[in-house]
């Protein structure tokens, strides 16, 4: 059940990057935007990026910043989304590396429950160039964990919405992670991807999940006792599996952290040519790992789609089963009503016949039969026999005098007709109820098969995501080595990787020429003759 939705601020709740807009006040917007982009792509850590950007704002008036903050536009659909969540009694929080001067105004305007951001340090109304707050060195996940612990809810009850690399930790750990107009690295790990600049699309995804959860809970409550028990057992197994998966993931994460701590520092080659060779090797290696990671992500997306389609089908079949169950129950109510009508008619008939003289008539007829049997079967003296004959004749006279009321007879006939019609209805409706019951069982059996297939797809999805995460860790490790190489080569930017793993032809040519120049210089040192062309090549690369 969703209890909390956490949003990033910049480019999610507001349509823009607050610090980029503030940078315009100090005419450093381009420098800030460049650092922001590197941080969003994960090329530099967030702590470094926020400190570097705020340093550029030293001396900026806090009053001017407050004015800019008040004019920042909301993301389309922001108000409707927050209001829609509040209508569902869902808490809303903002966790952002941005600043309280912006977030506090948004909190007031939209009625957000909690806001966690950083703060500018101000002296005499001017920024000092320093920044403080829980999100300078800490991660968004750390802040989120503290919040949910204080609120008494679980991470699985949280939806996290973000767009950049510093959102990944909370998006991965939340019950549902949504990538909103996000970087590729965020989309790869998110459960839901929204590529439209309209926050109501995020609201739709959340409401859809709520509807699905509610429908599943309703189904569990309505199904027959056995089916309910099966569902509860299945849910219990799923919870155990989820807990196991969470424990495994946590163990893997700890393992990765330990591995990262224990990883030896990358050793550069002794020569520049060796370093360049290392770079080529690392570029080829990182391209291969990126392709492998993408393949696992592709499998994860496919299995998630299959799982979601199966879950949708599961819901549809459960609803069908419930429809037939309700239909059967309604028919059974009609069956009971028809039985009641039939029994009441039969009781009225019996009562009517006895009260109309039939009871006395039957009694006299039985007496006559009894006397006739005695006369026929026993040897009696003539006097006693004559007396019995006289008694029987007297009874026959009484019987002839009894006349059944014609109106009562007509009423009894009408009641018999009603009883027969009610009985026919009981038979007809019972057959319909049995048919509905069989359809209900058919759909319940079908849901069991679908649930099994959905569980299998979910396991494959989890496995693929784990493999993709492992490849992503390899990717980051290689990228770290490339940063070391680039620093040695005098460049902070790794050359652009290409899917065909080939470097630029110009770069290869330069390296070949420089290598040839080194060989010429070695020949010259050993007394060999050098041509004019070779001398020019030595001069080109400043060798000798």
XYZ file of N, CA, C and O in Angstrom, residues 364 368 389-403:
68
model
N -63.824 -41.197 8.534
C -64.984 -42.094 8.391
C -64.662 -43.218 7.423
O -65.019 -44.376 7.655
N -64.884 -47.257 8.137
C -65.669 -48.203 7.320
C -64.791 -49.350 6.856
O -65.175 -50.535 6.900
N -72.476 -54.454 10.766
C -73.024 -54.036 9.464
C -73.809 -52.761 9.629
O -73.728 -51.837 8.817
N -74.601 -52.670 10.699
C -75.402 -51.474 10.962
C -74.502 -50.261 11.166
O -74.736 -49.160 10.646
N -73.392 -50.462 11.946
C -72.455 -49.353 12.196
C -71.837 -48.832 10.893
O -71.680 -47.623 10.689
N -71.451 -49.783 10.016
C -70.843 -49.409 8.738
C -71.834 -48.639 7.887
O -71.457 -47.639 7.234
N -73.081 -49.066 7.885
C -74.095 -48.355 7.092
C -74.330 -46.946 7.612
O -74.499 -45.991 6.837
N -74.335 -46.822 8.934
C -74.515 -45.478 9.530
C -73.359 -44.535 9.117
O -73.560 -43.352 8.816
N -72.175 -45.132 9.134
C -70.990 -44.314 8.737
C -71.079 -43.896 7.268
O -70.694 -42.768 6.899
N -71.613 -44.804 6.436
C -71.727 -44.483 5.004
C -72.733 -43.353 4.803
O -72.562 -42.499 3.922
N -73.763 -43.353 5.626
C -74.749 -42.271 5.542
C -74.071 -40.935 5.907
O -74.305 -39.896 5.264
N -73.242 -40.987 6.979
C -72.540 -39.746 7.367
C -71.610 -39.275 6.247
O -71.469 -38.069 5.982
N -70.951 -40.269 5.614
C -70.009 -39.921 4.547
C -70.718 -39.248 3.387
O -70.193 -38.280 2.781
N -71.911 -39.713 3.083
C -72.690 -39.156 1.977
C -73.143 -37.730 2.295
O -73.351 -36.917 1.392
N -73.274 -37.454 3.576
C -73.739 -36.129 3.978
C -72.606 -35.078 3.963
O -72.854 -33.874 4.043
N -71.318 -35.569 3.939
C -70.174 -34.631 3.911
C -69.950 -34.162 2.480
O -69.686 -34.956 1.575
N -70.007 -32.864 2.235
C -69.763 -32.281 0.904
C -68.599 -31.264 0.999
O -68.651 -30.319 1.796
